[in-house]
PDB file of C-alpha atoms and ligand atoms in Angstrom:
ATOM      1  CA  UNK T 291     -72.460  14.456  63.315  1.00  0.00           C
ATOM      2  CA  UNK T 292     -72.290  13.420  59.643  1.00  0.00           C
ATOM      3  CA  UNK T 293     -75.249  10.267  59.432  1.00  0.00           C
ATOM      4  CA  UNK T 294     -76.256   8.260  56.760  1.00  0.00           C
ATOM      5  CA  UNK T 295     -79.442   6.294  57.505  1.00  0.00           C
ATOM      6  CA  UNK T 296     -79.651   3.272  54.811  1.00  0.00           C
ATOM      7  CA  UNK T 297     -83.403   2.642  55.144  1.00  0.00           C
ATOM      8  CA  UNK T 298     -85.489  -0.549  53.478  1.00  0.00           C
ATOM      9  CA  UNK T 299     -88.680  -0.446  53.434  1.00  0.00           C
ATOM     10  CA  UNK T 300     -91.077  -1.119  49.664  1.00  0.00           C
ATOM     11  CA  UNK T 301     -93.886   1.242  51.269  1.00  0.00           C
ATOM     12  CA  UNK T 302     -93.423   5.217  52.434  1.00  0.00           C
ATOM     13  CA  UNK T 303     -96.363   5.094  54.561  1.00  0.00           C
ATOM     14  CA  UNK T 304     -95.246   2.194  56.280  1.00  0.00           C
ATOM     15  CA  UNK T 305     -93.992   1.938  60.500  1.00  0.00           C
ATOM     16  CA  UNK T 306     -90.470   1.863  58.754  1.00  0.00           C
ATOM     17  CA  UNK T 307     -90.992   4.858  57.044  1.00  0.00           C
ATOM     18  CA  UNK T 308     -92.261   6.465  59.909  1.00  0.00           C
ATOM     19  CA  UNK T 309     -89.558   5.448  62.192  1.00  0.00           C
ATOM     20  CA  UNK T 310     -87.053   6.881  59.006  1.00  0.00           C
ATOM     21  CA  UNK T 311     -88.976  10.119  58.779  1.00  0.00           C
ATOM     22  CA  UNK T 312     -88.881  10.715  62.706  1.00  0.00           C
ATOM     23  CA  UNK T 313     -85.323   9.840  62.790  1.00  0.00           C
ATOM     24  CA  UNK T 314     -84.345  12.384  59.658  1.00  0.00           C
ATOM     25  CA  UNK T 315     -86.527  15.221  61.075  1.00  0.00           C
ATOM     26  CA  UNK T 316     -85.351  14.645  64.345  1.00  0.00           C
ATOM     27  CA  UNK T 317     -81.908  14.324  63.654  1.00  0.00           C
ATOM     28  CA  UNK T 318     -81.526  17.515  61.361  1.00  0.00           C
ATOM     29  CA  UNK T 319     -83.500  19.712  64.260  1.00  0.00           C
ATOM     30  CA  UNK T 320     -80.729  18.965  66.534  1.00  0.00           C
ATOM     31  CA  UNK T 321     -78.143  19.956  63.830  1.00  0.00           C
ATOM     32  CA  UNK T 322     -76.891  16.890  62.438  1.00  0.00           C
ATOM     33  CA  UNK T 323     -76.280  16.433  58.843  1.00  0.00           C
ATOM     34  CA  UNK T 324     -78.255  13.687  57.609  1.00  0.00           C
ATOM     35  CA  UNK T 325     -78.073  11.376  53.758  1.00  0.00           C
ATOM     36  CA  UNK T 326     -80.551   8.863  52.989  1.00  0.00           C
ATOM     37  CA  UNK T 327     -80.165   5.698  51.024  1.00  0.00           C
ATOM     38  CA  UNK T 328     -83.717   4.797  50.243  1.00  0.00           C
ATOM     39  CA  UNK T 329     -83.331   1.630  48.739  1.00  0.00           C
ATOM     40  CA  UNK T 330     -86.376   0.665  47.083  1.00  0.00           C
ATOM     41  CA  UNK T 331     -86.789   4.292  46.048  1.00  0.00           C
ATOM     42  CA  UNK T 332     -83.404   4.228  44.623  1.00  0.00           C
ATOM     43  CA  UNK T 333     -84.503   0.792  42.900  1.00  0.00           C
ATOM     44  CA  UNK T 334     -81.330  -0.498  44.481  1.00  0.00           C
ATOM     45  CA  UNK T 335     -79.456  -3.234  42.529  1.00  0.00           C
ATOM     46  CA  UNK T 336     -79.524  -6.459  45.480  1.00  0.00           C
ATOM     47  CA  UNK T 337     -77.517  -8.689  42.542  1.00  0.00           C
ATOM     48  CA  UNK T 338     -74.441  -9.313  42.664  1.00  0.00           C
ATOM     49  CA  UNK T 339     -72.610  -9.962  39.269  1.00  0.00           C
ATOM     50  CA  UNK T 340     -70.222  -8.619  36.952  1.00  0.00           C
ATOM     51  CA  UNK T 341     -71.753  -5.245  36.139  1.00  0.00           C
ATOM     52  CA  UNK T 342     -71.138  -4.387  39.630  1.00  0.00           C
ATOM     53  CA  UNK T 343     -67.353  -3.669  38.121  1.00  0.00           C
ATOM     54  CA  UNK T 344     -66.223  -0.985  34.777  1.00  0.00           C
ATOM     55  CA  UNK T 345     -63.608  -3.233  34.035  1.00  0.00           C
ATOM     56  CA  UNK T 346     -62.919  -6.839  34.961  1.00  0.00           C
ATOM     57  CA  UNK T 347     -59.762  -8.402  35.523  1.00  0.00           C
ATOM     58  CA  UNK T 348     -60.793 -12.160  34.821  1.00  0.00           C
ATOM     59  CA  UNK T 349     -63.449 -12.428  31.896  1.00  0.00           C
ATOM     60  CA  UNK T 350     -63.366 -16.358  31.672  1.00  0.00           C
ATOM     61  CA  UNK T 351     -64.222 -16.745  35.553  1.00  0.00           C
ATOM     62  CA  UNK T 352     -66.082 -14.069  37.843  1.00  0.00           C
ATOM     63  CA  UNK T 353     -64.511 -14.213  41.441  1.00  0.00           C
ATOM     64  CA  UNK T 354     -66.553 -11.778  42.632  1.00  0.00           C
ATOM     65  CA  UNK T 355     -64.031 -10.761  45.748  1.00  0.00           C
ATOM     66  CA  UNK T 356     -61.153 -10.687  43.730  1.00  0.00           C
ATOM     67  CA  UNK T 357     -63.013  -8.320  41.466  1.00  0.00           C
ATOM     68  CA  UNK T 358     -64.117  -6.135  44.035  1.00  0.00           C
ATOM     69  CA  UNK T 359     -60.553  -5.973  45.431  1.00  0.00           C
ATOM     70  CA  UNK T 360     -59.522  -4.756  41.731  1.00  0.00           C
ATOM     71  CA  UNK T 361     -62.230  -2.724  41.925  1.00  0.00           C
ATOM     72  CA  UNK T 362     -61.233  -1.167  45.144  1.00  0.00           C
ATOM     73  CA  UNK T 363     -57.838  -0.402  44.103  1.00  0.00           C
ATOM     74  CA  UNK T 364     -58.390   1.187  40.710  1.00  0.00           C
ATOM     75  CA  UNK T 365     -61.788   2.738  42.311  1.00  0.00           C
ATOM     76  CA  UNK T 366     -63.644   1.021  39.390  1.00  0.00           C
ATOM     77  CA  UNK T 367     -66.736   0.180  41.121  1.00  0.00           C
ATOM     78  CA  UNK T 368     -70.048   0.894  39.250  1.00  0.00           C
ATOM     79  CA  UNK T 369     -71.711   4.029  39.951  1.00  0.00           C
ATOM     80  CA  UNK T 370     -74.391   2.870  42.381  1.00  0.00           C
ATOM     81  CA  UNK T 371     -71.675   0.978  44.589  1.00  0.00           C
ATOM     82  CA  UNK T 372     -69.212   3.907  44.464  1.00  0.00           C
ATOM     83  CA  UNK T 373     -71.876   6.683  45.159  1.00  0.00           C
ATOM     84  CA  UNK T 374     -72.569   4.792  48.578  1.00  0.00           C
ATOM     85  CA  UNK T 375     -69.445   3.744  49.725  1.00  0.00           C
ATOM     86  CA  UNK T 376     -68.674   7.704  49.635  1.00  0.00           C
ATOM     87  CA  UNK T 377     -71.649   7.874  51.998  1.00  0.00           C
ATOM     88  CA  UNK T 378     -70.195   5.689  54.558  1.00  0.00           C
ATOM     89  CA  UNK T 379     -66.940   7.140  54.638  1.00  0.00           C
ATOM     90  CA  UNK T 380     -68.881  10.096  54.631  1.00  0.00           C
ATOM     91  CA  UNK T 381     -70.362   9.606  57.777  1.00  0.00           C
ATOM     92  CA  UNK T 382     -69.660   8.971  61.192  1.00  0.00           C
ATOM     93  CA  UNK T 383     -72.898   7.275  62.514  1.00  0.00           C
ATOM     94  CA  UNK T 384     -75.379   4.967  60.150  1.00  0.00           C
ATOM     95  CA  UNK T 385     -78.279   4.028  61.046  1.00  0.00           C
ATOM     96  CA  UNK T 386     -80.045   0.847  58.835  1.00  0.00           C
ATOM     97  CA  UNK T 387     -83.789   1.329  59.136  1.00  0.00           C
ATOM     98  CA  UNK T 388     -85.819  -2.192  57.978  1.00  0.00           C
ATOM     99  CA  UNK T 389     -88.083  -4.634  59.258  1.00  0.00           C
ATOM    100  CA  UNK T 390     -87.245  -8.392  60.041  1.00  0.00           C
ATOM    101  CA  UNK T 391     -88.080 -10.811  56.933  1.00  0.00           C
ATOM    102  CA  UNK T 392     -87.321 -13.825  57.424  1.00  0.00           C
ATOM    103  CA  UNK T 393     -85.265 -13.862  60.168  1.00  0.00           C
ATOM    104  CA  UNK T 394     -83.007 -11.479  58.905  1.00  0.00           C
ATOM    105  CA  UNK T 395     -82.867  -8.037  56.633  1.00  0.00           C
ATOM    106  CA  UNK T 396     -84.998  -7.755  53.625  1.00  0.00           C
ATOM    107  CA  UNK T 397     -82.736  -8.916  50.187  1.00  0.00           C
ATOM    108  CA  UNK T 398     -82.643  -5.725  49.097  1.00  0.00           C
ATOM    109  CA  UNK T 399     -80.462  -4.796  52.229  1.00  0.00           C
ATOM    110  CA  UNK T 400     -78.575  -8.052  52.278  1.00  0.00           C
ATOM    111  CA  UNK T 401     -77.478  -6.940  48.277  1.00  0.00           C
ATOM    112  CA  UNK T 402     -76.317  -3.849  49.987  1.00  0.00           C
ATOM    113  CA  UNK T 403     -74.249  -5.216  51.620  1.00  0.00           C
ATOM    114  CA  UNK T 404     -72.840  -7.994  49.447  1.00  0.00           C
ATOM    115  CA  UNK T 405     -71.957  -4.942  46.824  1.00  0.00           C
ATOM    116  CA  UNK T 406     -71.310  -2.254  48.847  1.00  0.00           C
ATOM    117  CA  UNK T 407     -69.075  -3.577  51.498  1.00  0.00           C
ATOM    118  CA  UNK T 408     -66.841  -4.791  49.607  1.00  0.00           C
ATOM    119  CA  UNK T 409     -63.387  -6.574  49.432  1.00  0.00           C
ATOM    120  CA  UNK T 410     -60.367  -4.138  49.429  1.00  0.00           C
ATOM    121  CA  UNK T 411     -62.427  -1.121  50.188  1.00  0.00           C
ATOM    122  CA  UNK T 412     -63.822  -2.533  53.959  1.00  0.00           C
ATOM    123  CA  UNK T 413     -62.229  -5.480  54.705  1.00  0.00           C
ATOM    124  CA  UNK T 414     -58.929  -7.963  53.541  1.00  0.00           C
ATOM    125  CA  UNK T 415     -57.001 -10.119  55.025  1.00  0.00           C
ATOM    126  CA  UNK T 416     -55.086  -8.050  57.791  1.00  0.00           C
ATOM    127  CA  UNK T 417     -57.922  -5.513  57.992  1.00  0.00           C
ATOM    128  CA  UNK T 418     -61.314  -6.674  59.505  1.00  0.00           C
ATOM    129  CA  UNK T 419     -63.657  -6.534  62.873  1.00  0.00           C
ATOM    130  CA  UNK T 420     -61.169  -3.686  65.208  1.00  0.00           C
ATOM    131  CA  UNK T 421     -59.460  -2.905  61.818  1.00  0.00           C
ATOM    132  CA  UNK T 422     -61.977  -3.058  59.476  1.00  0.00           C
ATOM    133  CA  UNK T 423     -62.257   0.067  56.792  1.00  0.00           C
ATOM    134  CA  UNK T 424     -64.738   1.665  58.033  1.00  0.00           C
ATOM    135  CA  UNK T 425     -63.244   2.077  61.914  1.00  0.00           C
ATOM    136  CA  UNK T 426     -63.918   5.315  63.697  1.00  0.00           C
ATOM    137  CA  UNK T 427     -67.796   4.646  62.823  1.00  0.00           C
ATOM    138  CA  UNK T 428     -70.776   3.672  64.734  1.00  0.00           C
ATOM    139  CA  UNK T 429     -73.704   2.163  63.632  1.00  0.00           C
ATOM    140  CA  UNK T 430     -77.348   1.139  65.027  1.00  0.00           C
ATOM    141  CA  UNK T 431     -80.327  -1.570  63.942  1.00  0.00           C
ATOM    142  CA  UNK T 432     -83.552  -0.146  63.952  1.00  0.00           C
ATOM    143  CA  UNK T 433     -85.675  -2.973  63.287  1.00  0.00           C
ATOM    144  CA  UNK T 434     -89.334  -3.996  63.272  1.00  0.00           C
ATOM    145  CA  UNK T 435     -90.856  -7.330  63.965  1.00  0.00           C
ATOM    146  CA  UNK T 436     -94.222  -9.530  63.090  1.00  0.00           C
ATOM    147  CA  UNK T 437     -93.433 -11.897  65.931  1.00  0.00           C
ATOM    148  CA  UNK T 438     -94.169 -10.338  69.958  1.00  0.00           C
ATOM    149  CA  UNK T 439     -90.912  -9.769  72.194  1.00  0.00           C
ATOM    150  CA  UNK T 440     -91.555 -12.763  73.965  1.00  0.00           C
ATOM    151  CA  UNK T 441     -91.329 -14.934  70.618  1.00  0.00           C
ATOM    152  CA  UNK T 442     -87.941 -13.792  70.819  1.00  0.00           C
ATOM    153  CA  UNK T 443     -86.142 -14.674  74.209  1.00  0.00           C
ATOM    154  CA  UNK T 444     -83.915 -17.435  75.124  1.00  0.00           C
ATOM    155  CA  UNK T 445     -87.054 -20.251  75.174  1.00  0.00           C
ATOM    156  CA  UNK T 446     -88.998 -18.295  72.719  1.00  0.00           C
ATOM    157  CA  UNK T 447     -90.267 -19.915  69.046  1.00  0.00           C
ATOM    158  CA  UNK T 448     -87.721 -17.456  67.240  1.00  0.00           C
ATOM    159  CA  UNK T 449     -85.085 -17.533  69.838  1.00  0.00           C
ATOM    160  CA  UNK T 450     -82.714 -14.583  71.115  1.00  0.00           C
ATOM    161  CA  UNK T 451     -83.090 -11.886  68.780  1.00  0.00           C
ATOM    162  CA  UNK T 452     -79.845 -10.483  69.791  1.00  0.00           C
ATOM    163  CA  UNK T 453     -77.986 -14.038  69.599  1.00  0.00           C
ATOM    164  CA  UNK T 454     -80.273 -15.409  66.320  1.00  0.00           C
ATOM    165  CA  UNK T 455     -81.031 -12.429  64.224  1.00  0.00           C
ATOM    166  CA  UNK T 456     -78.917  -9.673  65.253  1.00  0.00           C
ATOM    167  CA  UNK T 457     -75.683 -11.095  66.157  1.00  0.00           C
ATOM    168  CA  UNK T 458     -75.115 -11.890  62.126  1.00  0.00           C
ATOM    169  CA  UNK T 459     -75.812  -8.485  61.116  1.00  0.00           C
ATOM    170  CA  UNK T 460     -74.315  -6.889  64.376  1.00  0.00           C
ATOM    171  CA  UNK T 461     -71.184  -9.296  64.336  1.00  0.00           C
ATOM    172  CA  UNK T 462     -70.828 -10.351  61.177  1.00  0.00           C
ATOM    173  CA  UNK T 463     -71.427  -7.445  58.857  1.00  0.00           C
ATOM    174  CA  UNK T 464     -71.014  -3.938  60.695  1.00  0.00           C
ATOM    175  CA  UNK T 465     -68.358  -4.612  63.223  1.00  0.00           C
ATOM    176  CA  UNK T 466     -66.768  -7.038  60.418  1.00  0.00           C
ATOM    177  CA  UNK T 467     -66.396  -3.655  58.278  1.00  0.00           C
ATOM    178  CA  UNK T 468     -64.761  -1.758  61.241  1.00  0.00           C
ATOM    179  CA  UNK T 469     -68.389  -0.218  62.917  1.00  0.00           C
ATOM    180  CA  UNK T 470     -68.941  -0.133  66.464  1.00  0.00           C
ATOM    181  CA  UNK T 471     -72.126  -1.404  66.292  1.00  0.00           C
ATOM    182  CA  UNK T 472     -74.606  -0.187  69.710  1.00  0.00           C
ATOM    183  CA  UNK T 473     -77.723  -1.460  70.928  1.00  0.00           C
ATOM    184  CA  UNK T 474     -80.460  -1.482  68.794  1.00  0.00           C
ATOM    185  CA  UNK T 475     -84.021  -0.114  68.890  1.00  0.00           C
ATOM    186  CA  UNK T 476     -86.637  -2.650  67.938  1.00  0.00           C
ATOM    187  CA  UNK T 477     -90.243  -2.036  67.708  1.00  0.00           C
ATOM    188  CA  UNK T 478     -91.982  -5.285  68.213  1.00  0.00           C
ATOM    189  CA  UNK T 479     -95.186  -6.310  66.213  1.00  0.00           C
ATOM    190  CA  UNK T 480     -95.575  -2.635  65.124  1.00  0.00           C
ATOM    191  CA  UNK T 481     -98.970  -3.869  62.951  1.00  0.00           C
ATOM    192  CA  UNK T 482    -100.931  -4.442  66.142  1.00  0.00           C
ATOM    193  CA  UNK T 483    -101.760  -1.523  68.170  1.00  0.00           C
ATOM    194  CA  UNK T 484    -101.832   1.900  67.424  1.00  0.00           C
ATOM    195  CA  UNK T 485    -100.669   2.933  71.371  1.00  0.00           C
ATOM    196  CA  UNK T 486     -97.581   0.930  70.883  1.00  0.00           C
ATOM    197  CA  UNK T 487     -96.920   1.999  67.662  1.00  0.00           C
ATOM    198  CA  UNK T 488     -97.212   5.876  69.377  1.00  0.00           C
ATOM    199  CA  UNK T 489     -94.763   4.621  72.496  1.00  0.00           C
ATOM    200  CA  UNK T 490     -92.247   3.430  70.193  1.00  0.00           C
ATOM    201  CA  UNK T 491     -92.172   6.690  68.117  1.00  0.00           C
ATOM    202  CA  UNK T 492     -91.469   8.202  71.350  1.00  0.00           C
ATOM    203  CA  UNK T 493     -89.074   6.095  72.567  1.00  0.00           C
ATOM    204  CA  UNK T 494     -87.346   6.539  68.962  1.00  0.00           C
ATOM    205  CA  UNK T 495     -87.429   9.808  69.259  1.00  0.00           C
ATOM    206  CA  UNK T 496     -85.549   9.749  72.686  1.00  0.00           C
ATOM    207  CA  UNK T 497     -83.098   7.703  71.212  1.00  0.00           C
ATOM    208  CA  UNK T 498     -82.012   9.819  68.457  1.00  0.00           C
ATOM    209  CA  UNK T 499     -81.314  12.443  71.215  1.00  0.00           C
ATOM    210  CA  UNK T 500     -78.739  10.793  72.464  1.00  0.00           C
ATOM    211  CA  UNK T 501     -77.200   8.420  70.286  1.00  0.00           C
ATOM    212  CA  UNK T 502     -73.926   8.796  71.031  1.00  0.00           C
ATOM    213  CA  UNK T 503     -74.685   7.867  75.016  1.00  0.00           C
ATOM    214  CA  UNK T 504     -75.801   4.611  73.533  1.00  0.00           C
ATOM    215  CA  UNK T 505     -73.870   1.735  74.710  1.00  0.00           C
ATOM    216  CA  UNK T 506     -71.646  -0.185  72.000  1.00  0.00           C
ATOM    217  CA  UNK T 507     -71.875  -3.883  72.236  1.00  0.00           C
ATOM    218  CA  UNK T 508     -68.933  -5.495  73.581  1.00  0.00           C
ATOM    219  CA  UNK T 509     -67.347  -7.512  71.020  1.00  0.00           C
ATOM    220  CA  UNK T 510     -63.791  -9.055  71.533  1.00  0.00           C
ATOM    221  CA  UNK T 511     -61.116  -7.400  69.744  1.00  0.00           C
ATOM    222  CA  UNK T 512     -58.924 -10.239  66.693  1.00  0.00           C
ATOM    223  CA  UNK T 513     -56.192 -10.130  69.233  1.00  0.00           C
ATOM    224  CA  UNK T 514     -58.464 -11.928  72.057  1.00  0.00           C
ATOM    225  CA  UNK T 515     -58.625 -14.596  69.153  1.00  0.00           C
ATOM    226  CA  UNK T 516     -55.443 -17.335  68.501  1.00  0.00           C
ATOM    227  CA  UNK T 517     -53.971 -18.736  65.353  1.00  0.00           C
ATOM    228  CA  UNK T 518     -57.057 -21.445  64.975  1.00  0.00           C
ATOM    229  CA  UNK T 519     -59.839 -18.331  65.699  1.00  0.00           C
ATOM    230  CA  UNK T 520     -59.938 -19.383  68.701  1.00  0.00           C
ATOM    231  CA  UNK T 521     -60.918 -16.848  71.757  1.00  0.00           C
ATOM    232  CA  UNK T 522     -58.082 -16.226  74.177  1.00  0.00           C
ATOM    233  CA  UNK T 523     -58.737 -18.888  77.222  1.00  0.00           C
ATOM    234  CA  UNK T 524     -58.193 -15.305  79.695  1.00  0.00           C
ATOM    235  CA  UNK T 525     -60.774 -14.046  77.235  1.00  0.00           C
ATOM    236  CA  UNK T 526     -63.728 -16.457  77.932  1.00  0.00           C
TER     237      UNK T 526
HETATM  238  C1  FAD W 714     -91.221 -11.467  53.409  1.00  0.00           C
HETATM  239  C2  FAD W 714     -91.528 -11.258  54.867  1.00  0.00           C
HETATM  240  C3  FAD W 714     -90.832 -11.999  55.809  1.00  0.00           C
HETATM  241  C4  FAD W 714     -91.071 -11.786  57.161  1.00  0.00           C
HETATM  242  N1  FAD W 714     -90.321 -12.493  58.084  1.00  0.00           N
HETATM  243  C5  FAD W 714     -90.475 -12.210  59.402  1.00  0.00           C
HETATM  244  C6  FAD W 714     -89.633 -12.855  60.374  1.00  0.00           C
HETATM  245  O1  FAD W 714     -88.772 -13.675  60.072  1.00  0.00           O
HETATM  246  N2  FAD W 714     -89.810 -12.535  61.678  1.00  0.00           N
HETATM  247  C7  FAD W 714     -90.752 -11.611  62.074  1.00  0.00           C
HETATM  248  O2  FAD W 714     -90.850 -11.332  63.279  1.00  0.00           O
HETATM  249  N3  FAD W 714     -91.560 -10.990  61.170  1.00  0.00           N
HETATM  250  C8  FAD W 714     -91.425 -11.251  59.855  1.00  0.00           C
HETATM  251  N4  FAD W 714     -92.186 -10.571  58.941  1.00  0.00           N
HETATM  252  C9  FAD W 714     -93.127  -9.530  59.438  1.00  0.00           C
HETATM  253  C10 FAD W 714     -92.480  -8.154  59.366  1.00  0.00           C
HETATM  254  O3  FAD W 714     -91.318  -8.098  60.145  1.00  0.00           O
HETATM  255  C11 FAD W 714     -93.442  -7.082  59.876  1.00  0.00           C
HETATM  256  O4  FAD W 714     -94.582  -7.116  59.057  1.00  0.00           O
HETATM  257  C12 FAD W 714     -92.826  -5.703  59.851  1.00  0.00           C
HETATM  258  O5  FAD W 714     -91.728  -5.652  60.720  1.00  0.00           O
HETATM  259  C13 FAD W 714     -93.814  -4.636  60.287  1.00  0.00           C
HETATM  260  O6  FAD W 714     -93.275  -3.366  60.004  1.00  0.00           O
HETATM  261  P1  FAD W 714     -93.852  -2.499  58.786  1.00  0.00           P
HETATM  262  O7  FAD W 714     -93.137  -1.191  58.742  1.00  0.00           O
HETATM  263  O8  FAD W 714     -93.865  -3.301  57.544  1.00  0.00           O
HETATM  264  O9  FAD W 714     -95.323  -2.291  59.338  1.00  0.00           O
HETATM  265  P2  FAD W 714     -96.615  -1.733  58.577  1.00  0.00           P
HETATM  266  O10 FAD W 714     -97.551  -2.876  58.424  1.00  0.00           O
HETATM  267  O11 FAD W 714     -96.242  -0.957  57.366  1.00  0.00           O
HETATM  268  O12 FAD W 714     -97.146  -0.705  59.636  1.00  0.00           O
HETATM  269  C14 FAD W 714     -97.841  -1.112  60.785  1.00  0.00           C
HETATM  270  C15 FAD W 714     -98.905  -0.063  61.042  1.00  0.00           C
HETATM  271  O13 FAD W 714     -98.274   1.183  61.388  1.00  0.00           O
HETATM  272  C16 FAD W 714     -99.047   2.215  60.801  1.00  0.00           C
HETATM  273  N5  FAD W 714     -98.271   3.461  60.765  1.00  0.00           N
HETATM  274  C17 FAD W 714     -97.481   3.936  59.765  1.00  0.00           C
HETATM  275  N6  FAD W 714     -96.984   5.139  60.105  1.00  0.00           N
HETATM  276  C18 FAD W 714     -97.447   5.421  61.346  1.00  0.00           C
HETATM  277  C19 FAD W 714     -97.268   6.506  62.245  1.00  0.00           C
HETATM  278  N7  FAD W 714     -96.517   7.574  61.928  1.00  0.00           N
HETATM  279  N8  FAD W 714     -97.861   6.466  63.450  1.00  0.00           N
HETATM  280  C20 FAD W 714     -98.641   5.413  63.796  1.00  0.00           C
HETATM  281  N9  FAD W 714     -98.854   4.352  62.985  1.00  0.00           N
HETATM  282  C21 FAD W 714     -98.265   4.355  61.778  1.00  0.00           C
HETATM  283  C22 FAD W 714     -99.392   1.653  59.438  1.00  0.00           C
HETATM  284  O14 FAD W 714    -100.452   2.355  58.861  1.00  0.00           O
HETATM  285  C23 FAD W 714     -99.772   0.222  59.815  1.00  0.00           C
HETATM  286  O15 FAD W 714    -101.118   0.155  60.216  1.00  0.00           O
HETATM  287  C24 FAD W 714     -92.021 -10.818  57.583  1.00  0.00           C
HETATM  288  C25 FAD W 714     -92.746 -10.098  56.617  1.00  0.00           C
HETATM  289  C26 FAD W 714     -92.498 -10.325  55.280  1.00  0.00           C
HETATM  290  C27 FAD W 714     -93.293  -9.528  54.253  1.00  0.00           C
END
């Protein structure tokens, strides 16, 4: 399999880096071809503004989705953008590597996003979730926490992880785009204790054997949605 791993993390010897460099040793032993966007290495532009484009279409007012639909169509993105968009229709698994900060991914990531997923290129108006531009794909959270695993369960001080923290990510930028995302590996409080920090490796590395026998989460096609957005009342 073709997989991209977009990794964001400030420090190489950090858990995150570890769990990256496990996953791209691991994964090119057992054949696959493997890219790496290393964010923070790349010094990865998280702003989005008008440079983002080689030629804009409104000068007097910058509507950044209508730009990036322009964009998309006369493939005018800047360099940075383009070079990883080809990455994601490169590959057919992606893997985003990064711990937890505040309550979400760190703003380097979240800039990712914002530029690279853009209007026209992964989603419009008929084309999104089931449909979205980059369909056919699969993708996976690998996450670390500060907070324990019980912090973040139903009655827990965070709440749900996978309803809170992941479900935005999970739901509302991956399968937006047209992933599949699965379930994700998360290495709780990796800072604390050197024998969980070696289990989780493990597990990792178990993982990354069989990624694609790991279950997709089970999110409702547009057509189990009405007019008003609206899930399907056979749906619920
Ligand atoms: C701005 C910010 C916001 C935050 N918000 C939140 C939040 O909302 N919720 C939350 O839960 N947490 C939050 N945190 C905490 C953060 O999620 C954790 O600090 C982070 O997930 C820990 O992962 P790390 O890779 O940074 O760990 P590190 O501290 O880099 O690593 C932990 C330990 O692993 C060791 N290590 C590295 N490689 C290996 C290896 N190969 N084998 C064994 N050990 C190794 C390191 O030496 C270190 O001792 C926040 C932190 C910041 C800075």
């Amino acid at each position: 399999m073709n997989i991209l791993i977009v990794y964001a993390h400030p420090e190489p010897k950090s858990f995150n880096g570890a769990l990256k460099d496990l996953a791209v040793s691991e994964l090119i032993s057992l054949g696959h071809q493997v890219k790496v966007s290393d964010l923070y290495a790349m010094n990865f532009k998280a702003v989005a503004d008008e440079e983002d484009f080689q030629s804009i279409q409104n000068e007097d007012f910058l509507k950044y989705a209508v730009e990036q639909k322009h964009a998309s169509k006369t493939s005018s993105f800047s360099s940075d953008i383009q070079a990883e968009q080809e990455k994601l229709l490169w590959a057919e698994f992606v893997i985003f590597q990064f711990p937890i900060w505040w309550y979400s991914v760190p703003a380097i990531l979240k800039g990712w996003f914002d530029r690279v997923f853009a209007s026209g290129f992964i989603y419009s108006r008929d084309s999104r979730y089931d449909t979205g531009g980059l369909k056919g794909r699969k993708a996976m959270l690998s996450a670390t926490t500060g907070s324990p695993k019980m912090a973040y369960t139903l009655y827990g001080m965070d709440g749900d992880i996978h309803e809170k923290i992941l479900y935005p990510i999970n739901h509302g930028m991956l399968y937006f785009a047209g992933l599949e995302p699965v379930e994700p590996f998360i290495a709780w409080t990796p800072s604390h204790k050197e024998e969980d920090r070696k289990r989780y490796l493990e597990e990792y590395r178990s993982i990354l054997h069989n990624l694609s026998e790991i279950p997709s989460i089970p999110y409702h096609p547009t057509s189990h949605y009405d007019e008003n957005h609206q899930l399907k009342k056979e749906y619920r």
